[in-house]
Amino acid sequence: MSEASDAVTDFWFESLNFPVLRAPQAMQNLASRGSSEKQGMRIIAVEGRDYVSGGFPAELSQITAENGAPLRTAGPVRPL
């Protein structure tokens, strides 16, 4: 999943030249939250959203081209 997220994030910033990427995820979806954190996204808001299974609180995460580029180009983090 992280390889696909990296490819989409790179395309968003490098090919489409958008300055900000925002992604909502249900707060109960811990895997989605972890994926967003790995991308370098930060939570900027909590709001209610409707999903197929009903209404749930959702987090809105964001990464900017300026803040995200160093994270994506630095490569994997290796323990010392």
mmCIF file of C-alpha atoms in Angstrom:
data_model
loop_
_atom_site.group_PDB
_atom_site.id
_atom_site.type_symbol
_atom_site.label_atom_id
_atom_site.label_comp_id
_atom_site.label_asym_id
_atom_site.label_seq_id
_atom_site.Cartn_x
_atom_site.Cartn_y
_atom_site.Cartn_z
ATOM 1 C CA MET A 1 0.000 0.000 0.000
ATOM 2 C CA SER A 2 2.765 2.453 0.789
ATOM 3 C CA GLU A 3 4.271 2.054 -2.699
ATOM 4 C CA ALA A 4 0.943 2.985 -4.270
ATOM 5 C CA SER A 5 0.536 5.923 -1.875
ATOM 6 C CA ASP A 6 4.040 7.146 -2.725
ATOM 7 C CA ALA A 7 3.275 6.956 -6.457
ATOM 8 C CA VAL A 8 -0.020 8.837 -6.102
ATOM 9 C CA THR A 9 1.522 11.501 -3.857
ATOM 10 C CA ASP A 10 4.420 12.026 -6.256
ATOM 11 C CA PHE A 11 2.027 12.274 -9.215
ATOM 12 C CA TRP A 12 -0.160 14.768 -7.300
ATOM 13 C CA PHE A 13 2.732 17.105 -6.590
ATOM 14 C CA GLU A 14 5.155 16.530 -9.487
ATOM 15 C CA SER A 15 2.877 15.917 -12.474
ATOM 16 C CA LEU A 16 -0.270 17.804 -11.518
ATOM 17 C CA ASN A 17 1.651 20.510 -9.613
ATOM 18 C CA PHE A 18 -0.958 20.823 -6.879
ATOM 19 C CA PRO A 19 0.417 22.526 -3.736
ATOM 20 C CA VAL A 20 -1.684 20.635 -1.143
ATOM 21 C CA LEU A 21 -2.994 17.081 -0.797
ATOM 22 C CA ARG A 22 -5.840 16.476 1.670
ATOM 23 C CA ALA A 23 -7.373 13.128 2.545
ATOM 24 C CA PRO A 24 -10.261 12.321 4.895
ATOM 25 C CA GLN A 25 -10.405 9.035 6.763
ATOM 26 C CA ALA A 26 -12.793 7.605 9.336
ATOM 27 C CA MET A 27 -11.220 7.808 12.772
ATOM 28 C CA GLN A 28 -11.945 4.091 13.284
ATOM 29 C CA ASN A 29 -9.809 3.221 10.255
ATOM 30 C CA LEU A 30 -6.411 2.906 11.937
ATOM 31 C CA ALA A 31 -4.758 1.435 8.837
ATOM 32 C CA SER A 32 -5.709 4.504 6.805
ATOM 33 C CA ARG A 33 -4.408 6.782 9.555
ATOM 34 C CA GLY A 34 -1.102 4.886 9.594
ATOM 35 C CA SER A 35 -0.782 5.167 5.831
ATOM 36 C CA SER A 36 -1.383 8.925 6.000
ATOM 37 C CA GLU A 37 1.189 9.305 8.785
ATOM 38 C CA LYS A 38 3.786 7.375 6.753
ATOM 39 C CA GLN A 39 3.220 9.828 3.900
ATOM 40 C CA GLY A 40 4.005 12.679 6.281
ATOM 41 C CA MET A 41 0.429 13.918 6.505
ATOM 42 C CA ARG A 42 -0.769 15.826 9.548
ATOM 43 C CA ILE A 43 -4.314 16.000 10.920
ATOM 44 C CA ILE A 44 -5.766 19.452 10.337
ATOM 45 C CA ALA A 45 -9.431 18.924 11.250
ATOM 46 C CA VAL A 46 -11.955 16.509 12.712
ATOM 47 C CA GLU A 47 -15.433 16.520 11.211
ATOM 48 C CA GLY A 48 -18.485 14.333 10.783
ATOM 49 C CA ARG A 49 -18.806 12.380 7.524
ATOM 50 C CA ASP A 50 -21.331 9.980 6.092
ATOM 51 C CA TYR A 51 -20.114 6.563 4.999
ATOM 52 C CA VAL A 52 -21.960 3.549 3.585
ATOM 53 C CA SER A 53 -22.157 2.111 7.110
ATOM 54 C CA GLY A 54 -23.385 5.392 8.631
ATOM 55 C CA GLY A 55 -22.082 8.648 10.016
ATOM 56 C CA PHE A 56 -18.713 8.686 11.796
ATOM 57 C CA PRO A 57 -16.167 11.234 12.955
ATOM 58 C CA ALA A 58 -13.451 11.662 10.360
ATOM 59 C CA GLU A 59 -9.980 13.176 10.400
ATOM 60 C CA LEU A 60 -8.845 15.395 7.571
ATOM 61 C CA SER A 61 -5.118 15.008 6.945
ATOM 62 C CA GLN A 62 -2.933 17.230 4.810
ATOM 63 C CA ILE A 63 0.519 17.331 3.280
ATOM 64 C CA THR A 64 1.993 20.157 1.230
ATOM 65 C CA ALA A 65 4.439 19.928 -1.642
ATOM 66 C CA GLU A 66 6.907 21.972 0.372
ATOM 67 C CA ASN A 67 6.669 19.843 3.517
ATOM 68 C CA GLY A 68 6.229 16.495 1.809
ATOM 69 C CA ALA A 69 9.035 16.517 -0.738
ATOM 70 C CA PRO A 70 11.862 15.943 1.771
ATOM 71 C CA LEU A 71 9.979 13.019 3.322
ATOM 72 C CA ARG A 72 9.384 11.301 -0.021
ATOM 73 C CA THR A 73 12.901 11.772 -1.366
ATOM 74 C CA ALA A 74 14.798 10.877 1.816
ATOM 75 C CA GLY A 75 14.269 7.156 1.347
ATOM 76 C CA PRO A 76 13.459 4.588 4.006
ATOM 77 C CA VAL A 77 14.372 5.233 7.606
ATOM 78 C CA ARG A 78 16.851 2.650 8.865
ATOM 79 C CA PRO A 79 17.569 2.018 12.533
ATOM 80 C CA LEU A 80 21.087 2.704 13.768
#
